[in-house]
């Protein structure tokens, strides 16, 4: 459920009256490193308590940082408009279904993801794919729009594109991209996600959604796609095991045409951009990809880390 489980550095700002971990999250937001929805998501992950989040923001508004008054208007507006969504997300986090622990085996990791996403999509479809949506369809749609715009700017999609969405979740990208590509196929390990995606994509003649085994892309033929995207799904593959990530790199290369594109938005939730970038470069080289973009954060609303790879033509 894209919990973005970033380790929070407890040596953050010394705002009086605010937990240092929460102060650090707020500082990052005020430095312009995170949007208000992402900051709220991080506060919810840290506290698992919507009331505590509202209190931390209110305290910050009262100028606790060495008497410096912070502009909390946007955060307060979002909290007021998404109270029920924030409560639901806090309850989802308290249910402790998610875990940042690496899986002991790939099979266990895949089974864990299947259980987690079958459950979370039934709590909130929007939050299950993006906690920073705060469960709000409009916020999720704004975040989806910025991804679609970026895919266009990179030249990753066009009306002739056969697109694959790896870990498609509820199909928010399939529905947004369907009118802009020739065909769009989604695959996901969670049957409940697949059901939600099929419902949302009903009536879109060029879209198909399949339930995958979680172990690869065996449903698809060699060279079937021009572009593959994986939005916030690699962190779960990575958590299931490096071996599974290697398999998905090789499999994506197999199902792409020569010169085909692979877009990975978030590779892991390690919080270590340099390590993620290095790992992606190694995996890309091993599967015959050229790396065009590695480790950039091109979005305003979402803090996703972007990788744009091209399959070699040799
Ligand atoms: C955070 S959600 C993101 C969903 C979608 N990409 C989006 O951005 O709206 C991660 C998705 O990856 C899927 N997933 C996790 N492990 C997977 C695997 N081994 N194979 C296929 N899908 C997987 C989950 O079921 C879930 O739907």
PDB file of N, CA and C and ligand atoms in Angstrom, residues 1-2 110 113 117 128-129 165 167-169 172-173 188-190 193 214 231-233 236-237 244 248, ligand 1:
ATOM      1  N   UNK A   1       0.823  -1.211   0.000  1.00  0.00           N
ATOM      2  CA  UNK A   1       0.000   0.000   0.000  1.00  0.00           C
ATOM      3  C   UNK A   1       0.856   1.259   0.000  1.00  0.00           C
ATOM      4  N   UNK A   2       1.998   1.091  -0.653  1.00  0.00           N
ATOM      5  CA  UNK A   2       2.950   2.200  -0.793  1.00  0.00           C
ATOM      6  C   UNK A   2       3.172   2.981   0.498  1.00  0.00           C
ATOM      7  N   UNK A 110       6.158 -13.314  -1.945  1.00  0.00           N
ATOM      8  CA  UNK A 110       5.035 -13.185  -2.888  1.00  0.00           C
ATOM      9  C   UNK A 110       3.710 -13.427  -2.145  1.00  0.00           C
ATOM     10  N   UNK A 113       2.786 -10.378  -0.088  1.00  0.00           N
ATOM     11  CA  UNK A 113       2.252  -9.262  -0.888  1.00  0.00           C
ATOM     12  C   UNK A 113       0.814  -9.546  -1.324  1.00  0.00           C
ATOM     13  N   UNK A 117      -2.112  -6.997  -0.153  1.00  0.00           N
ATOM     14  CA  UNK A 117      -2.877  -6.168  -1.094  1.00  0.00           C
ATOM     15  C   UNK A 117      -4.307  -6.658  -1.259  1.00  0.00           C
ATOM     16  N   UNK A 128      -4.853   1.966  -0.899  1.00  0.00           N
ATOM     17  CA  UNK A 128      -4.123   0.705  -1.079  1.00  0.00           C
ATOM     18  C   UNK A 128      -3.023   0.838  -2.126  1.00  0.00           C
ATOM     19  N   UNK A 129      -3.169   1.766  -3.057  1.00  0.00           N
ATOM     20  CA  UNK A 129      -2.114   1.944  -4.067  1.00  0.00           C
ATOM     21  C   UNK A 129      -1.252   3.167  -3.792  1.00  0.00           C
ATOM     22  N   UNK A 165       1.550  -2.813 -17.624  1.00  0.00           N
ATOM     23  CA  UNK A 165       1.643  -2.216 -16.287  1.00  0.00           C
ATOM     24  C   UNK A 165       1.892  -3.349 -15.289  1.00  0.00           C
ATOM     25  N   UNK A 167       2.283  -4.898 -11.798  1.00  0.00           N
ATOM     26  CA  UNK A 167       1.778  -4.557 -10.454  1.00  0.00           C
ATOM     27  C   UNK A 167       0.784  -3.416 -10.592  1.00  0.00           C
ATOM     28  N   UNK A 168      -0.246  -3.658 -11.416  1.00  0.00           N
ATOM     29  CA  UNK A 168      -1.146  -2.558 -11.840  1.00  0.00           C
ATOM     30  C   UNK A 168      -2.107  -2.106 -10.751  1.00  0.00           C
ATOM     31  N   UNK A 169      -2.221  -2.881  -9.663  1.00  0.00           N
ATOM     32  CA  UNK A 169      -3.126  -2.480  -8.582  1.00  0.00           C
ATOM     33  C   UNK A 169      -4.548  -2.316  -9.076  1.00  0.00           C
ATOM     34  N   UNK A 172      -5.394   2.303 -11.914  1.00  0.00           N
ATOM     35  CA  UNK A 172      -5.532   3.772 -12.107  1.00  0.00           C
ATOM     36  C   UNK A 172      -4.715   4.242 -13.319  1.00  0.00           C
ATOM     37  N   UNK A 173      -3.545   3.600 -13.553  1.00  0.00           N
ATOM     38  CA  UNK A 173      -2.750   4.013 -14.708  1.00  0.00           C
ATOM     39  C   UNK A 173      -3.301   3.422 -15.997  1.00  0.00           C
ATOM     40  N   UNK A 188      -1.133  -8.301 -11.949  1.00  0.00           N
ATOM     41  CA  UNK A 188      -0.960  -8.090 -10.511  1.00  0.00           C
ATOM     42  C   UNK A 188      -1.087  -9.432  -9.804  1.00  0.00           C
ATOM     43  N   UNK A 189      -0.373  -9.562  -8.689  1.00  0.00           N
ATOM     44  CA  UNK A 189      -0.398 -10.820  -7.942  1.00  0.00           C
ATOM     45  C   UNK A 189      -1.645 -10.924  -7.060  1.00  0.00           C
ATOM     46  N   UNK A 190      -2.277  -9.781  -6.776  1.00  0.00           N
ATOM     47  CA  UNK A 190      -3.434  -9.784  -5.861  1.00  0.00           C
ATOM     48  C   UNK A 190      -4.739  -9.912  -6.644  1.00  0.00           C
ATOM     49  N   UNK A 193      -7.034  -6.952  -6.144  1.00  0.00           N
ATOM     50  CA  UNK A 193      -6.604  -5.803  -6.952  1.00  0.00           C
ATOM     51  C   UNK A 193      -7.069  -5.998  -8.400  1.00  0.00           C
ATOM     52  N   UNK A 214       2.996 -13.816  -9.564  1.00  0.00           N
ATOM     53  CA  UNK A 214       3.893 -13.025  -8.724  1.00  0.00           C
ATOM     54  C   UNK A 214       5.352 -13.355  -9.001  1.00  0.00           C
ATOM     55  N   UNK A 231       4.852   1.064 -11.270  1.00  0.00           N
ATOM     56  CA  UNK A 231       4.709   2.214 -10.375  1.00  0.00           C
ATOM     57  C   UNK A 231       4.520   1.704  -8.943  1.00  0.00           C
ATOM     58  N   UNK A 232       5.526   1.915  -8.122  1.00  0.00           N
ATOM     59  CA  UNK A 232       5.460   1.501  -6.718  1.00  0.00           C
ATOM     60  C   UNK A 232       5.262  -0.001  -6.541  1.00  0.00           C
ATOM     61  N   UNK A 233       5.622  -0.796  -7.546  1.00  0.00           N
ATOM     62  CA  UNK A 233       5.522  -2.251  -7.361  1.00  0.00           C
ATOM     63  C   UNK A 233       6.900  -2.892  -7.115  1.00  0.00           C
ATOM     64  N   UNK A 236       8.009  -3.902  -3.577  1.00  0.00           N
ATOM     65  CA  UNK A 236       7.475  -5.158  -3.033  1.00  0.00           C
ATOM     66  C   UNK A 236       8.192  -6.359  -3.639  1.00  0.00           C
ATOM     67  N   UNK A 237       8.614  -6.237  -4.892  1.00  0.00           N
ATOM     68  CA  UNK A 237       9.431  -7.301  -5.493  1.00  0.00           C
ATOM     69  C   UNK A 237      10.769  -7.362  -4.764  1.00  0.00           C
ATOM     70  N   UNK A 244      13.982 -12.184  -7.118  1.00  0.00           N
ATOM     71  CA  UNK A 244      12.719 -11.893  -7.824  1.00  0.00           C
ATOM     72  C   UNK A 244      12.877 -10.638  -8.696  1.00  0.00           C
ATOM     73  N   UNK A 248      12.303 -10.259 -12.701  1.00  0.00           N
ATOM     74  CA  UNK A 248      11.418  -9.275 -13.347  1.00  0.00           C
ATOM     75  C   UNK A 248      12.186  -8.392 -14.337  1.00  0.00           C
TER      76      UNK A 248
HETATM   77  C1  LIG B   1       1.546   0.062  -4.037  1.00  0.00           C
HETATM   78  S1  LIG B   1       0.662  -0.908  -5.150  1.00  0.00           S
HETATM   79  C2  LIG B   1       0.803   0.063  -6.618  1.00  0.00           C
HETATM   80  C3  LIG B   1      -0.248  -0.276  -7.629  1.00  0.00           C
HETATM   81  C4  LIG B   1      -0.180   0.501  -8.948  1.00  0.00           C
HETATM   82  N1  LIG B   1       1.063   0.293  -9.644  1.00  0.00           N
HETATM   83  C5  LIG B   1      -0.395   1.969  -8.707  1.00  0.00           C
HETATM   84  O1  LIG B   1       0.596   2.720  -8.634  1.00  0.00           O
HETATM   85  O2  LIG B   1      -1.544   2.384  -8.584  1.00  0.00           O
HETATM   86  C6  LIG B   1       1.779  -2.246  -5.454  1.00  0.00           C
HETATM   87  C7  LIG B   1       1.155  -3.315  -6.310  1.00  0.00           C
HETATM   88  O3  LIG B   1       2.160  -4.290  -6.641  1.00  0.00           O
HETATM   89  C8  LIG B   1       1.556  -5.557  -6.627  1.00  0.00           C
HETATM   90  N2  LIG B   1       2.578  -6.590  -6.450  1.00  0.00           N
HETATM   91  C9  LIG B   1       3.355  -6.824  -5.377  1.00  0.00           C
HETATM   92  N3  LIG B   1       4.152  -7.879  -5.588  1.00  0.00           N
HETATM   93  C10 LIG B   1       3.869  -8.323  -6.847  1.00  0.00           C
HETATM   94  C11 LIG B   1       4.371  -9.398  -7.651  1.00  0.00           C
HETATM   95  N4  LIG B   1       5.305 -10.234  -7.190  1.00  0.00           N
HETATM   96  N5  LIG B   1       3.868  -9.542  -8.899  1.00  0.00           N
HETATM   97  C12 LIG B   1       2.905  -8.711  -9.369  1.00  0.00           C
HETATM   98  N6  LIG B   1       2.383  -7.690  -8.643  1.00  0.00           N
HETATM   99  C13 LIG B   1       2.875  -7.501  -7.396  1.00  0.00           C
HETATM  100  C14 LIG B   1       0.595  -5.481  -5.452  1.00  0.00           C
HETATM  101  O4  LIG B   1      -0.375  -6.487  -5.454  1.00  0.00           O
HETATM  102  C15 LIG B   1       0.035  -4.083  -5.615  1.00  0.00           C
HETATM  103  O5  LIG B   1      -1.131  -4.059  -6.391  1.00  0.00           O
END
